Coordinates of C-alpha atoms in Angstrom, one line a residue:
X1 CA 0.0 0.0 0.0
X2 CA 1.0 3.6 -0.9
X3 CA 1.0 6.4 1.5
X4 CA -2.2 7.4 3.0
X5 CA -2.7 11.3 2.8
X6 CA -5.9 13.7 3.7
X7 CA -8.4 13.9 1.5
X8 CA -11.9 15.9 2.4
X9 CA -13.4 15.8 5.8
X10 CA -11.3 15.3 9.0
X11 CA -10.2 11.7 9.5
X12 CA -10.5 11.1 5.9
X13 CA -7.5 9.6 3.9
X14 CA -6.8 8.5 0.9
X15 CA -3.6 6.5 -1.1
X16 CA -1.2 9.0 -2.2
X17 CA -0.6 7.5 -5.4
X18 CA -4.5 7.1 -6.8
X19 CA -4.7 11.2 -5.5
X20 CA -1.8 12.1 -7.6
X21 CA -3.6 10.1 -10.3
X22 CA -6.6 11.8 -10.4
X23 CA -5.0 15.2 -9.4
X24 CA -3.3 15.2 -13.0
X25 CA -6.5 14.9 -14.5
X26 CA -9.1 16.6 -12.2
X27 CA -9.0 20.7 -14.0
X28 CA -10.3 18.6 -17.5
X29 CA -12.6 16.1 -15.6
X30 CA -14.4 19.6 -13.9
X31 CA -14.4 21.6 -17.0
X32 CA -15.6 18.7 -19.2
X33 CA -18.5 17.2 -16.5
X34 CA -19.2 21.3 -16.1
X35 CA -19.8 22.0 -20.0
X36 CA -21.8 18.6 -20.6
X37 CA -24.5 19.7 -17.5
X38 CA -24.4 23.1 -19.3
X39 CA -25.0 22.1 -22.7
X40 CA -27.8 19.3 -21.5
X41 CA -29.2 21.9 -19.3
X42 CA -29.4 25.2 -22.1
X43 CA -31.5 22.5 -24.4
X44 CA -34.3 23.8 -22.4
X45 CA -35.6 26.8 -23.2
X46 CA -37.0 27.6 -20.2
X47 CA -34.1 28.4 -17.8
X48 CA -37.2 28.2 -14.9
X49 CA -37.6 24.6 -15.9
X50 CA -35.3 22.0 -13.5
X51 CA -32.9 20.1 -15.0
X52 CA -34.5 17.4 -17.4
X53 CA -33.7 13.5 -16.2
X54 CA -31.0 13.6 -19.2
X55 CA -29.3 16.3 -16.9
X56 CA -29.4 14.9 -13.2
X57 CA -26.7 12.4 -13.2
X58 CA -23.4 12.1 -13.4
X59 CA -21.4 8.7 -14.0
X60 CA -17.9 8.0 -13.2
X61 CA -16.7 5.1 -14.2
X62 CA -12.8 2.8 -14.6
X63 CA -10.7 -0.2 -14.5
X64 CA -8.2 -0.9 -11.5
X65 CA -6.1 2.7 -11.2
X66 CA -8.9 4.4 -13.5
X67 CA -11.3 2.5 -10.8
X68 CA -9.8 4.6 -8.2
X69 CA -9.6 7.6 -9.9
X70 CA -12.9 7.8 -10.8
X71 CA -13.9 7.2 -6.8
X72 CA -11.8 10.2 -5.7
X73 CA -13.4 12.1 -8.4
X74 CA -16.9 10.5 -8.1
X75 CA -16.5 11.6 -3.9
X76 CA -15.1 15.0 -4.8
X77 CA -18.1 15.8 -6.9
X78 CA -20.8 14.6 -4.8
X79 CA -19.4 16.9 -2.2
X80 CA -19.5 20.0 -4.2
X81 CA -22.2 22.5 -3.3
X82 CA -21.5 24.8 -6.2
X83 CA -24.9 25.6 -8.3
X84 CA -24.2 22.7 -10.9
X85 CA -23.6 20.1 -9.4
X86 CA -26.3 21.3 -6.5
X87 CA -28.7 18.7 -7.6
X88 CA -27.1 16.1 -9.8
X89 CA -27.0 12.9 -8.7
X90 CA -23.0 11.1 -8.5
X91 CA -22.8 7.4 -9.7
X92 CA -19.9 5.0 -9.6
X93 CA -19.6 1.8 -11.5
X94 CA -15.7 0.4 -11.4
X95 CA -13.9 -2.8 -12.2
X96 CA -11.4 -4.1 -10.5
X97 CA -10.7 -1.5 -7.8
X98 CA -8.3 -1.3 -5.1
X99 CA -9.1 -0.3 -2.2
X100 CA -8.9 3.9 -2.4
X101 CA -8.9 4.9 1.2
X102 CA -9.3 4.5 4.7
X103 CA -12.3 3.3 6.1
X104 CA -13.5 7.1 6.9
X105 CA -13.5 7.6 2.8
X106 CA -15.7 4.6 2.7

């Protein structure tokens, strides 16, 4: 096992390695999960209107190290409070994952 370092709430911890991973992709993986709420979300006309079903989810998704990428990211964005992600719902499907964090990140 790597080493564990903080990640999120108090207690919280996660490998050092699977952070770095996802830390050298995160900026692109914001932007583009940002612009694809944005883009689903303007196909409505009326801006009053909540987001259609097409718009309220997000899914993150990997194999082994992509595995535990995608749950660091998948966590990070379910945490967000920020007004698009306010109510879009965070799924995970992975294959293969090791095990991310300690038991506090589970």
């Amino acid at each position: 096992a790597g080493v564990i370092v903080r990640f999120g709430p108090s207690g919280v911890k996660v490998d050092h390695g699977f952070l770095s991973a996802y830390m050298s992709v995160r900026n692109e993986t914001l932007v583009a999960v940002k612009a694809a709420l944005n883009t689903c979300s303007s196909s409505s006309s009326d801006t009053n209107k909540p987001l259609s079903s097409d718009c309220r989810s997000v899914l993150f998704t990997g194999h082994s190290l992509g595995a535990a990428m995608a749950t660091i990211g998948a966590a990070e964005v379910a945490a967000k409070d920020d007004s698009i992600f306010a109510n879009v719902e965070v799924n995970l499907f992975t294959f293969g994952s090791p095990r991310v964090g300690n038991k506090e990140f589970v």
